[in-house]
Short mmCIF file of C-alpha atoms and ligand atoms in Angstrom, two decimals:
data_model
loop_
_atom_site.label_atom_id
_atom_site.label_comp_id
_atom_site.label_asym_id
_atom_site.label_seq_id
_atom_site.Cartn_x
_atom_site.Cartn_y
_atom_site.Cartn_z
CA UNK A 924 0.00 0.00 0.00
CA UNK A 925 0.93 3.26 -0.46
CA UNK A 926 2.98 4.81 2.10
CA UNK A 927 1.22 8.38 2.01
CA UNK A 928 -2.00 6.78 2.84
CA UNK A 929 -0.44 5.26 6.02
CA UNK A 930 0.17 8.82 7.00
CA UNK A 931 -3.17 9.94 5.69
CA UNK A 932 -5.31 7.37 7.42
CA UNK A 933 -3.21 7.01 10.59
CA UNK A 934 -5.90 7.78 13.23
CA UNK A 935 -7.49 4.32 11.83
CA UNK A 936 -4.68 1.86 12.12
CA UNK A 937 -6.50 -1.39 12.74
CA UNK A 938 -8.81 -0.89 9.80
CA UNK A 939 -5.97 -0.21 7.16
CA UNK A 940 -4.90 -3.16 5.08
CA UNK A 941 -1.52 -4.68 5.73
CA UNK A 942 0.64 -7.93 4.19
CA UNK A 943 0.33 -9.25 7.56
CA UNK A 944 -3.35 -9.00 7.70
CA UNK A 945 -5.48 -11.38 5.84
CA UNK A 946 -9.03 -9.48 4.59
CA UNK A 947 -12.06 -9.43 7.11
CA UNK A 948 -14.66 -12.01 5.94
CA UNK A 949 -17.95 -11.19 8.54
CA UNK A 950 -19.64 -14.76 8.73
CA UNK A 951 -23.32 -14.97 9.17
CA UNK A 952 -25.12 -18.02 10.74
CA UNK A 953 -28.15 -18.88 8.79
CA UNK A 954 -30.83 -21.98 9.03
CA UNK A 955 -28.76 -24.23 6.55
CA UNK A 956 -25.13 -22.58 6.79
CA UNK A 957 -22.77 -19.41 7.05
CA UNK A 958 -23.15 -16.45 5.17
CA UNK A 959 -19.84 -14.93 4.54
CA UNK A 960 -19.60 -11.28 3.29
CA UNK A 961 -15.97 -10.01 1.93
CA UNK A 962 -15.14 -13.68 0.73
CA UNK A 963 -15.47 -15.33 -2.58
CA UNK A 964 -19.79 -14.49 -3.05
CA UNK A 965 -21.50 -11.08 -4.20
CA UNK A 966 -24.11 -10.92 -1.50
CA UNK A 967 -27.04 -8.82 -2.01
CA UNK A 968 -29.02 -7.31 0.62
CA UNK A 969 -33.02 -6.16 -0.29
CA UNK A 970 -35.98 -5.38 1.08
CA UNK A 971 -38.09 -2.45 1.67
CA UNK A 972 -36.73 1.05 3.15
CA UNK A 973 -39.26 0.80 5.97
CA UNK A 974 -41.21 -2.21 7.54
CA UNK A 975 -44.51 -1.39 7.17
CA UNK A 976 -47.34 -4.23 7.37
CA UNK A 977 -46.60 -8.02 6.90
CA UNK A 978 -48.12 -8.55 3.84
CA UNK A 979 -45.38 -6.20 2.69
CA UNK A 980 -42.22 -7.27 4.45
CA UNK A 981 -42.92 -11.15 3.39
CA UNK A 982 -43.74 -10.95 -0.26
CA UNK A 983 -40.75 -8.85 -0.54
CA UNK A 984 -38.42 -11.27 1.53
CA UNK A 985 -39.46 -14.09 -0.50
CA UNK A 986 -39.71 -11.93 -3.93
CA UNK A 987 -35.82 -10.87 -3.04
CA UNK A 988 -34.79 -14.30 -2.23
CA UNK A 989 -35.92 -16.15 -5.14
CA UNK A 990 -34.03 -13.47 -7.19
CA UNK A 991 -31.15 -14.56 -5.37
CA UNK A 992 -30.84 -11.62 -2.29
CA UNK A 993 -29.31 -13.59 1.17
CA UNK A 994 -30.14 -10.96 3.25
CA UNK A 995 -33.42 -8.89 3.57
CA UNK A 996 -33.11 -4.86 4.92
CA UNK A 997 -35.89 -3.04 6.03
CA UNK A 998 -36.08 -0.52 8.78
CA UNK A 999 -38.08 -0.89 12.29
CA UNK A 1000 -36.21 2.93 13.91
CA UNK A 1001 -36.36 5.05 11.34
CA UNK A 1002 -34.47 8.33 10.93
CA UNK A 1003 -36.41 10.78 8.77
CA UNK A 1004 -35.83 14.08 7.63
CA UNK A 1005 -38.99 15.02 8.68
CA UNK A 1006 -40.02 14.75 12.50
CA UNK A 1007 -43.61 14.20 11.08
CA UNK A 1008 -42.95 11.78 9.05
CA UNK A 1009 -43.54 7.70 9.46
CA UNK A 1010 -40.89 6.63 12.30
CA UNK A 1011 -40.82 2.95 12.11
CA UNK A 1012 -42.67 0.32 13.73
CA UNK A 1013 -39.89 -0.36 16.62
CA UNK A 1014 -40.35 -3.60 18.49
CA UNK A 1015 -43.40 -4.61 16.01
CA UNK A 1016 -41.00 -4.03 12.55
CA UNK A 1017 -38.25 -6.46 14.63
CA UNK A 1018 -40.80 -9.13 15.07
CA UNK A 1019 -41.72 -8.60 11.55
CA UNK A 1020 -38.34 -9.02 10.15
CA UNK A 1021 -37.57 -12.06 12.56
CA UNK A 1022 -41.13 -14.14 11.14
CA UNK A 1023 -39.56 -13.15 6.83
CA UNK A 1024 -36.26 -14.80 8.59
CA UNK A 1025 -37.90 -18.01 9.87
CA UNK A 1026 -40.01 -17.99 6.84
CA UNK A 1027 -37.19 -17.40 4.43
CA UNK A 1028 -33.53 -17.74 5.43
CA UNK A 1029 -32.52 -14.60 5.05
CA UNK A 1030 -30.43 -13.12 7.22
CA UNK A 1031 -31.88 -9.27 8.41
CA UNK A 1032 -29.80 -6.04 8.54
CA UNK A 1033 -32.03 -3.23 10.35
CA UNK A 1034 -30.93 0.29 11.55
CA UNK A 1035 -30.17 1.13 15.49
CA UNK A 1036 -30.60 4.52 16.00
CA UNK A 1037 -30.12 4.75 19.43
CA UNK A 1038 -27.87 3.21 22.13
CA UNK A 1039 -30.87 1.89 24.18
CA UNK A 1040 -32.29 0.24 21.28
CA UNK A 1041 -29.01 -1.97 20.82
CA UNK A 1042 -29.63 -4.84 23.44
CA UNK A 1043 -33.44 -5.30 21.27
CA UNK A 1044 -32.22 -4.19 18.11
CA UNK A 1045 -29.58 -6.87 18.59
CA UNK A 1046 -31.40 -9.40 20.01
CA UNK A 1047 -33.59 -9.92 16.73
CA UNK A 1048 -31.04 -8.47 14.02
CA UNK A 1049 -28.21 -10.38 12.43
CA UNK A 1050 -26.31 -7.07 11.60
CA UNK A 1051 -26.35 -3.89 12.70
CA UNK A 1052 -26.96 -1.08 10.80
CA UNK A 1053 -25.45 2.83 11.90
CA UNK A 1054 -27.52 5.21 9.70
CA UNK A 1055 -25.49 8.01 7.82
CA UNK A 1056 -26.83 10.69 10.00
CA UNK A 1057 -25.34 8.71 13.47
CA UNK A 1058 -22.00 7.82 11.64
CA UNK A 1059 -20.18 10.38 13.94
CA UNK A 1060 -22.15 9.18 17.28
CA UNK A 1061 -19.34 7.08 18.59
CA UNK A 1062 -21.77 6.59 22.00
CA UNK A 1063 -24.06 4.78 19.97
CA UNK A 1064 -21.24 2.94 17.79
CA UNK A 1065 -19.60 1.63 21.12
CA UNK A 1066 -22.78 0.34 21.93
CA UNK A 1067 -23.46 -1.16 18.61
CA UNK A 1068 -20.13 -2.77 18.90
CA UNK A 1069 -20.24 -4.42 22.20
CA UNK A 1070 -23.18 -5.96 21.48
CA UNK A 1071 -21.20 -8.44 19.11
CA UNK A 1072 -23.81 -8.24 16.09
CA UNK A 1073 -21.54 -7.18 12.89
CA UNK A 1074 -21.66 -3.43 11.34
CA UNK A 1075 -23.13 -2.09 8.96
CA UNK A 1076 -21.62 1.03 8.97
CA UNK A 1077 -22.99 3.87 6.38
CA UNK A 1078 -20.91 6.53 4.92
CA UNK A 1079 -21.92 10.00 6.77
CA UNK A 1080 -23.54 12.72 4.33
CA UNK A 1081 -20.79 15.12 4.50
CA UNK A 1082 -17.81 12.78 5.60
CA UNK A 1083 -14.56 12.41 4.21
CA UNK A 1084 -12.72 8.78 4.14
CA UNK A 1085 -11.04 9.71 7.16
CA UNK A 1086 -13.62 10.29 9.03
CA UNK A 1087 -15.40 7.07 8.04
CA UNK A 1088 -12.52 5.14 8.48
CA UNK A 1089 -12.15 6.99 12.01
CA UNK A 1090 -15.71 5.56 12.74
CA UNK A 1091 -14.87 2.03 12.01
CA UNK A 1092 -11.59 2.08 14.20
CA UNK A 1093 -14.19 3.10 16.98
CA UNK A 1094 -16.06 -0.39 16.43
CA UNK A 1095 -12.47 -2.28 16.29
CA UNK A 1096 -11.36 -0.54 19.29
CA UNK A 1097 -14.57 -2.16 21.26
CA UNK A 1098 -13.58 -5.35 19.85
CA UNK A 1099 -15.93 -5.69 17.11
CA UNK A 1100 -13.70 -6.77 13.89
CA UNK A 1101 -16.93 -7.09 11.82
CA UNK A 1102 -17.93 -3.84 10.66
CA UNK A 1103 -18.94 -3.24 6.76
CA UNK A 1104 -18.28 -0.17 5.31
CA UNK A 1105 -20.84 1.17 3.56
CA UNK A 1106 -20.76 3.76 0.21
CA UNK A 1107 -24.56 5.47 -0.05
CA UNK A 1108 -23.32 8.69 -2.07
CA UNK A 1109 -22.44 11.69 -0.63
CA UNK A 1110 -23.65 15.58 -0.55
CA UNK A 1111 -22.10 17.91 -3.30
CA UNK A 1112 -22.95 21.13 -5.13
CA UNK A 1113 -25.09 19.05 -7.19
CA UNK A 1114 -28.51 18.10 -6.66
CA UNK A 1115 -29.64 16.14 -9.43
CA UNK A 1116 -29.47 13.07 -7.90
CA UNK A 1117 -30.42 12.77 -4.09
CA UNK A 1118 -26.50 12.54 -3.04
CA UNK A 1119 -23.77 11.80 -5.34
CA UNK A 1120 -22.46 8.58 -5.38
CA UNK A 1121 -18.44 8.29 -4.04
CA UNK A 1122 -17.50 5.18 -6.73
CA UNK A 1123 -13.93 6.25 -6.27
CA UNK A 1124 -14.29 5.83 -2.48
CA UNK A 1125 -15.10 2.22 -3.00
CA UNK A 1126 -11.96 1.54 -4.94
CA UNK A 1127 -9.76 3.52 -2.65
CA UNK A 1128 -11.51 1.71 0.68
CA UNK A 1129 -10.70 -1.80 -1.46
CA UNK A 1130 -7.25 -0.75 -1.89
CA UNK A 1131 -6.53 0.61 2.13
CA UNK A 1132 -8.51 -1.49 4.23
CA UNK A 1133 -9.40 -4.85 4.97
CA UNK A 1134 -13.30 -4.34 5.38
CA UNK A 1135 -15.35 -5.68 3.62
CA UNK A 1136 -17.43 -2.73 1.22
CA UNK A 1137 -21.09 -2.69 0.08
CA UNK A 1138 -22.47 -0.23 -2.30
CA UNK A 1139 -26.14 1.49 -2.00
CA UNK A 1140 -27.19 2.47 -5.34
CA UNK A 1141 -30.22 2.95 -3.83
CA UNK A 1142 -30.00 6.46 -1.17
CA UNK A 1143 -27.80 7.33 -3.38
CA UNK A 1144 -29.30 7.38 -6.74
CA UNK A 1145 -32.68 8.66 -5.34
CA UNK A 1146 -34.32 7.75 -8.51
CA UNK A 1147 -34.94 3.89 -8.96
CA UNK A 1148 -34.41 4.34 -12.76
CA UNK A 1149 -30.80 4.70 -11.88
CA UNK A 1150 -30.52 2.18 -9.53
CA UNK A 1151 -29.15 -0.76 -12.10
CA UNK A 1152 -26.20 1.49 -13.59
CA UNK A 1153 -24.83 2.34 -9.99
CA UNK A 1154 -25.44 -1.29 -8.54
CA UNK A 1155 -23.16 -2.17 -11.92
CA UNK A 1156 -20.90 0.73 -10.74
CA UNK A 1157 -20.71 -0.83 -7.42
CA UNK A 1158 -19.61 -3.95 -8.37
CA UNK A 1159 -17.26 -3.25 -11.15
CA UNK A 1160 -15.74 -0.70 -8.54
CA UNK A 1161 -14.98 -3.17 -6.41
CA UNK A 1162 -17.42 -3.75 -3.95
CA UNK A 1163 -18.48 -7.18 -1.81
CA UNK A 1164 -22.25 -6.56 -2.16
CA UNK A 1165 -25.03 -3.83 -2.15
CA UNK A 1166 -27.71 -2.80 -0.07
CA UNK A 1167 -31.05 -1.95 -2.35
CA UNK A 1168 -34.62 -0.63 -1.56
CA UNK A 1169 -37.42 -2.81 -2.84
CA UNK A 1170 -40.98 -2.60 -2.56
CA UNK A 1171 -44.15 -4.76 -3.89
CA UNK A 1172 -45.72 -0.90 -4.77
CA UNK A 1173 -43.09 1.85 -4.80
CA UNK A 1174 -45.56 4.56 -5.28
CA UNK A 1175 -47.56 3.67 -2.51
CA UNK A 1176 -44.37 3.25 0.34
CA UNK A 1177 -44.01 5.11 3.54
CA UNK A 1178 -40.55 6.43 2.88
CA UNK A 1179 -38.08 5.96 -0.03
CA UNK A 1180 -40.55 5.27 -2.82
CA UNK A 1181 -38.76 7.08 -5.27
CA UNK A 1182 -35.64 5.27 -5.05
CA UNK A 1183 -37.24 1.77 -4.73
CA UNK A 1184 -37.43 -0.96 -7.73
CA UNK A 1185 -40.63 -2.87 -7.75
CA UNK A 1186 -40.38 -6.81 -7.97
CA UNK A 1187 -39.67 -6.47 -11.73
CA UNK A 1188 -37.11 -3.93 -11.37
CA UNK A 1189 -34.77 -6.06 -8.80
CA UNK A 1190 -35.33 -9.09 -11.13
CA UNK A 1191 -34.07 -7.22 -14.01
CA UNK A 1192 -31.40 -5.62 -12.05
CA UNK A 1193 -30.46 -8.64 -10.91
CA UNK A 1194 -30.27 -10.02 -14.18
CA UNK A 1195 -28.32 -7.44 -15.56
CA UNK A 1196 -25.86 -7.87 -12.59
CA UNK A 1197 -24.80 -11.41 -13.49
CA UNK A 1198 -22.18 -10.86 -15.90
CA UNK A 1199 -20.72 -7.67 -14.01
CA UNK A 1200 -20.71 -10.27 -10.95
CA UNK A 1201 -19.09 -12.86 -12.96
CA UNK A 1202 -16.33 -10.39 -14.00
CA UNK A 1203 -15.31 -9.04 -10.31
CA UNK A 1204 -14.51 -12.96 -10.01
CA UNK A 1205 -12.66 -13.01 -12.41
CA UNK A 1206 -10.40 -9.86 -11.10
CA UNK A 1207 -10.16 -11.21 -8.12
CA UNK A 1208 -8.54 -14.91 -8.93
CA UNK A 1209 -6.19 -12.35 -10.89
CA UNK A 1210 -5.59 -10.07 -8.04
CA UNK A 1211 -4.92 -13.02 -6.13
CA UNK A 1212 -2.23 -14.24 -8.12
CA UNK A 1213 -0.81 -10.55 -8.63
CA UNK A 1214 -0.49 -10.60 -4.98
CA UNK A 1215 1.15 -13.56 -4.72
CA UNK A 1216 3.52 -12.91 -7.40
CA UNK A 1217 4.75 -9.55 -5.89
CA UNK A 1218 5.80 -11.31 -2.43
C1 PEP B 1374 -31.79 3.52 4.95
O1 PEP B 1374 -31.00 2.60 4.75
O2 PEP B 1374 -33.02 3.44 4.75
C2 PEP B 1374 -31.25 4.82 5.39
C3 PEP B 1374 -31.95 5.67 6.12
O3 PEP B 1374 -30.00 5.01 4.94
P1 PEP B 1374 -28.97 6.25 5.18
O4 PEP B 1374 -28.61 6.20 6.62
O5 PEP B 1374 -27.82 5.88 4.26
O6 PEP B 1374 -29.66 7.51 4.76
MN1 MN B 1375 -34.28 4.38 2.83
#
């Protein structure tokens, strides 16, 4: 690795990549096996931006999974930008998510928004997930940490690389090793799209660290019509998986509904993702052998 980037990134020693270190894989129990994410498999994550009744959370799990997702998202705490908006379901979402688990497989990733939601939050998800706007609330990411579920950790609005990475050396520091970095676009002078998405970031958090990195096309496209070219961006960038928003009715959800494909639109994206999956492979057999050949 470069040795500026040593200098550059030195407040977040543990998560920078090393020869020494071999690359985090976070390992997932699931009925019928492990679920690793930052090995050899793309993993997708899916579901709906919000869990909002059980008719919708469970055709959406088991729409997702037959179109090959291994773990469903959905948030029970919700952070909105409005204080009147829908909130989340709390305790009721969680039970919701943990019946589309038995009933499906998938593993569930749901947001924690505060640190006296961790002990339930944790006690029904399998990972984590720190929101964008609590990336900097290290009170709540200690909290996260100890409670031993793995990280989903989501790239703050307006933070730099440094201070994401400083976010994730937090969780090491508790002794959590499996934290996930996550890319969900950024805010710049431009306001096309709802944030601008950081592709660059993903191959420059490939290249220094040793966490595993998932894209979400989804927050930041904004506009589901974009959603397949920056999942594709994702992946040829470099990424271990991505996080999308689906929903059985888009125009009819409680948050995000813009920015979520319908059943159709994750098939096809899906679809359209195979070969760009089949090609990161590919790149990394080669890397693999680069590697070896340079030591
Ligand atoms: C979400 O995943 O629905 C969400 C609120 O994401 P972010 O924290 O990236 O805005
Ligand atoms: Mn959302």
């Amino acid at each position: 690795m470069r040795a500026s980037w040593y200098d550059q990134f030195c407040d977040s020693p543990d998560v920078l990549r090393s020869d020494r270190l071999e690359r985090t894989v976070v390992a997932i129990r699931v009925s019928g096996g492990n679920l690793e994410i930052g090995g050899e498999d793309f993993i997708t994550m899916a579901g709906p931006c919000s869990v909002e009744t059980e008719f919708q959370l469970m055709a959406t799990a088991i729409h997702v999974r037959r179109a090959g997702a291994r773990i469903l998202r959905g948030g029970a705490f919700k952070p909105r930008s409005s204080p009147y908006a829908f909130q989340g379901h709390g305790l009721e979402g969680l039970r919701m998510l943990a019946r589309a688990r038995e009933e499906t497989g998938l593993a569930i990733v749901t947001e924690v928004m505060s640190e006296n939601d961790v002990p339930l939050v944790a006690d029904y998800a399998d990972i984590l997930q720190i929101g964008s706007r609590n990336m900097e609330n290290y009170a709540l990411l200690e909290a996260a940490a100890r409670s031993g579920r793995p990280i989903l950790l989501k790239r703050g609005m307006m933070a730099t690389i440094a201070d994401f990475l400083r976010s994730a050396q937090i969780v090491l520091d508790c002794g959590n090793r499996n934290v996930m970095l996550c890319e969900r676009g950024i805010r710049t002078f431009d306001t096309s799209l709802r944030n601008t998405f950081d592709a660059g970031a993903i191959a420059l958090l490939k290249q220094i660290t040793h966490l595993p990195v998932i894209a979400d096309p989804s927050h930041a496209a904004g506009h589901r019509e974009l959603v397949p070219a920056l999942a594709r961006i994702g992946v040829a960038a470099g990424a271990d998986g991505l996080i999308v928003e689906v929903h059985p009715n888009p125009d009819e959800a409680w948050s995000d509904g813009e920015q979520s494909l319908n059943f159709a639109g994750f098939d096809a994206t899906m679809h359209e993702l195979m070969p760009w999956v089949a090609l990161r492979n590919i790149g990394r057999i080669a890397e693999t052998e680069m590697m070896e050949a340079v030591r």
